[in-house]
XYZ file of C-alpha atoms in Angstrom:
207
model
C 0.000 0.000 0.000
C 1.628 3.776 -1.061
C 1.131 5.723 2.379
C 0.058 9.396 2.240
C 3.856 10.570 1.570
C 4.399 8.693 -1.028
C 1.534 9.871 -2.795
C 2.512 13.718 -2.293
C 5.823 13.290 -3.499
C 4.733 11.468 -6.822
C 2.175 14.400 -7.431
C 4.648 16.949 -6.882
C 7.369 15.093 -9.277
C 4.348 15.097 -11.783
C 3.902 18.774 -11.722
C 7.568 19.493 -11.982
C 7.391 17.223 -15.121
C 4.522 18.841 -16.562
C 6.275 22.190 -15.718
C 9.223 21.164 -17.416
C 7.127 20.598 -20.619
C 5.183 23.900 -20.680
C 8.297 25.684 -20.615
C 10.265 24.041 -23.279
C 6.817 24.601 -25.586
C 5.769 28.171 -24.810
C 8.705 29.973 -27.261
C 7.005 27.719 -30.263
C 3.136 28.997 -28.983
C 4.793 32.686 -29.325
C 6.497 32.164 -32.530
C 3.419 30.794 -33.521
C 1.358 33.727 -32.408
C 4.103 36.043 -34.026
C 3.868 34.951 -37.378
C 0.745 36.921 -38.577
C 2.284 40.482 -37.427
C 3.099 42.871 -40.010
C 6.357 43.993 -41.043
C 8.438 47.046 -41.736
C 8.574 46.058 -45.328
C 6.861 49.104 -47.651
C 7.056 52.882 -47.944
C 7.434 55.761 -45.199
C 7.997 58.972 -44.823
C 9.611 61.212 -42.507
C 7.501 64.737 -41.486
C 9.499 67.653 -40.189
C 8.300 67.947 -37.161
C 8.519 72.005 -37.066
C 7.219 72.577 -40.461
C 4.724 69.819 -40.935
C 6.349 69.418 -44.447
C 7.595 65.728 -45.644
C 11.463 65.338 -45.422
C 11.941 62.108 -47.122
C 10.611 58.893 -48.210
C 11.923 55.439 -47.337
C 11.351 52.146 -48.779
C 11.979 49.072 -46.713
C 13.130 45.825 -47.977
C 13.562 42.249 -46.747
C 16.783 40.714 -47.694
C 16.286 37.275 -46.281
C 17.757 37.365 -43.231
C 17.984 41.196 -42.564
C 15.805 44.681 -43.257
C 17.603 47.522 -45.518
C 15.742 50.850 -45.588
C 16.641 53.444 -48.923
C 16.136 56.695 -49.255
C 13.362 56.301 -52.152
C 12.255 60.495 -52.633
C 13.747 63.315 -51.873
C 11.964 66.890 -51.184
C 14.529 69.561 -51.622
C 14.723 73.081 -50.501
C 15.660 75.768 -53.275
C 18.989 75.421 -52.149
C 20.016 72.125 -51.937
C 21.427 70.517 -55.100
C 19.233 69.432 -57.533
C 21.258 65.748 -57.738
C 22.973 65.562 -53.935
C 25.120 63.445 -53.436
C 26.826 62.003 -49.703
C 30.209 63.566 -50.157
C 31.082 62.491 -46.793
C 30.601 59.105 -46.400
C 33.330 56.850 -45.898
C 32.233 53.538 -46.893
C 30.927 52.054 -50.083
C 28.725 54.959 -50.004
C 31.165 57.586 -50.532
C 30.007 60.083 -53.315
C 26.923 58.229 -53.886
C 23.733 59.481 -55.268
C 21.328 60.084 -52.102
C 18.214 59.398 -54.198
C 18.431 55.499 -53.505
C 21.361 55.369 -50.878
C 21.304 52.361 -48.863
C 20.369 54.242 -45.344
C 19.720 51.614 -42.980
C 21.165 48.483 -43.433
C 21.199 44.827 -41.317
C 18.486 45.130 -39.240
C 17.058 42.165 -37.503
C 13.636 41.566 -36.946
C 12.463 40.297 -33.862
C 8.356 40.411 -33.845
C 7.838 44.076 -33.853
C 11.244 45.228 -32.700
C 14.289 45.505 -35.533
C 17.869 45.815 -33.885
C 21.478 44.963 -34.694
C 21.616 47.262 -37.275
C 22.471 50.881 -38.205
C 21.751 54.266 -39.700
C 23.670 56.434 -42.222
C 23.684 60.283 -41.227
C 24.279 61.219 -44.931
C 24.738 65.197 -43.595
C 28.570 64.468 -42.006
C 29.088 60.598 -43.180
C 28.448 59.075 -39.796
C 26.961 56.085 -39.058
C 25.630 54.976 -35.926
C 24.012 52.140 -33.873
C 19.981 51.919 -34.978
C 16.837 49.861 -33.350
C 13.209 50.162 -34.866
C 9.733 49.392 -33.241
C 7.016 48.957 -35.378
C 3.737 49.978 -34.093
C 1.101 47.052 -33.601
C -0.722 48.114 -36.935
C 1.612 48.000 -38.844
C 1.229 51.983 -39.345
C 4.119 54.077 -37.645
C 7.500 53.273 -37.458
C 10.006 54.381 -34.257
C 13.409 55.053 -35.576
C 16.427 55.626 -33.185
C 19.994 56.155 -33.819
C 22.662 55.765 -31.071
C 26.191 56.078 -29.916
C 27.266 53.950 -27.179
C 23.754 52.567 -25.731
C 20.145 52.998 -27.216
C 19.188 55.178 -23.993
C 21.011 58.264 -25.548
C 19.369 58.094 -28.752
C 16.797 60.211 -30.019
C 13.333 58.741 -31.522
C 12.205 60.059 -34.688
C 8.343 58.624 -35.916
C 8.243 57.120 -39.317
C 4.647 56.538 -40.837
C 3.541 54.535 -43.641
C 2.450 55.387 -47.069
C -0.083 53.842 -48.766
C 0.328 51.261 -51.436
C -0.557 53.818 -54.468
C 2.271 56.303 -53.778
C 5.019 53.546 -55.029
C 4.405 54.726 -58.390
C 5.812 57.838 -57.716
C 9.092 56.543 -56.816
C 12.142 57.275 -59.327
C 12.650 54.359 -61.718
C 16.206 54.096 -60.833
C 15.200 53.044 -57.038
C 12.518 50.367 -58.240
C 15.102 48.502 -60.562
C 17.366 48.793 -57.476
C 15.456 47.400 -54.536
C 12.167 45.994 -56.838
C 13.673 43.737 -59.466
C 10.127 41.859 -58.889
C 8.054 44.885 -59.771
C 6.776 46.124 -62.964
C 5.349 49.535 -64.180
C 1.994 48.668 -65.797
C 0.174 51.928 -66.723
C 1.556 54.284 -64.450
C 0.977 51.831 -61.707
C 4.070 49.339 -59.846
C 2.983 45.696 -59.638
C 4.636 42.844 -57.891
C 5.801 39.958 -60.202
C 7.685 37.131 -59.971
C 11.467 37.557 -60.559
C 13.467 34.233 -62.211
C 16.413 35.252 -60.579
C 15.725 35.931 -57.420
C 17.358 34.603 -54.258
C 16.955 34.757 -50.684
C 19.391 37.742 -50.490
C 17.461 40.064 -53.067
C 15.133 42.110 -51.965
C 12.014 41.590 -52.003
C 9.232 43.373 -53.916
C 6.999 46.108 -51.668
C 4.074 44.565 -49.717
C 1.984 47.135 -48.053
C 1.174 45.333 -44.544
């Protein structure tokens, strides 16, 4: 006969087991739950916060493993150059047109946050540490560039255009980051690309 002890001890081995097994599961339940969430792939633009005027446009892509945002339009004052250029950069970017510049490269997406990855100040050639959070809609974009630890940053609020305004981009940017898209009447269609790989971008989906 099992006394009363005995009987405790096997129950509370049981619910260790049983414990045990939840835990090991639950990252698969939230990957699972994850997978529907929309991504930072798509247009946005960039308001100036003083003037209410857009600075810039920015077209996301997904590369496979990592997020790359270009600078897809550019709204110039009277006295900028009509075709500028990032005279300052240091990299592969150096002297490169800033209509299509890579901007922010190897970001990592992780749900709704993006980290590891990092921004291009195309005014002095700098580049510094970057995370993103994506708003829950899919809608606004947090972007924030850092030295040292994200805490020092500074946010700036991205928000998303809607599928119609890619055919206003340049051509020069679709061929670039869109090898899957076609012009069809004045409009920019996703089609299939023969060539492409896991590391080409991907052609825009509005989320």
């Amino acid at each position: 006969m099992v006394t009363q002890p005995a009987k405790l001890v096997g129950i509370g081995i049981l619910t260790v087991v049983i414990a045990g097994l939840m835990m090991v599961s639950a990252p698969r339940i939230v990957t699972a739950q994850g997978a529907g969430e929309p991504t930072v792939v798509g247009l946005w633009q960039k308001i100036d916060e003083n003037t209410g005027q857009p600075v810039g446009w920015f077209l996301f892509v997904d590369q496979g493993e990592v997020y790359q945002g270009a600078i897809a339009k550019l709204f110039l004052r009277p006295s900028d150059p009509p075709n500028p250029v990032c005279s300052n950069c240091r990299d592969d970017r150096k002297n490169a047109p800033l209509l299509g510049i890579s901007l922010i490269r190897n970001m990592k997406r992780n749900g709704l946050a993006y980290d590891s990855g990092n921004i291009l100040d195309p005014r002095d050639g700098n580049i510094y540490n970057a995370v993103m959070t994506l708003s829950p809609d899919g809608q606004t974009l947090t972007v924030r560039g850092y030295l040292g630890i994200a805490l020092f940053g500074r946010d700036e609020i991205w928000h998303r255009l809607p599928n119609s305004a890619v055919k206003e981009l340049d051509p020069v940017v679709v061929a670039r980051y869109m090898p899957g898209a076609v012009r069809n009447k004045g409009a920019v269609t996703s089609a299939p690309h023969p060539e492409k790989t896991a590391k080409q971008p991907s052609a825009v989906q509005i989320h």
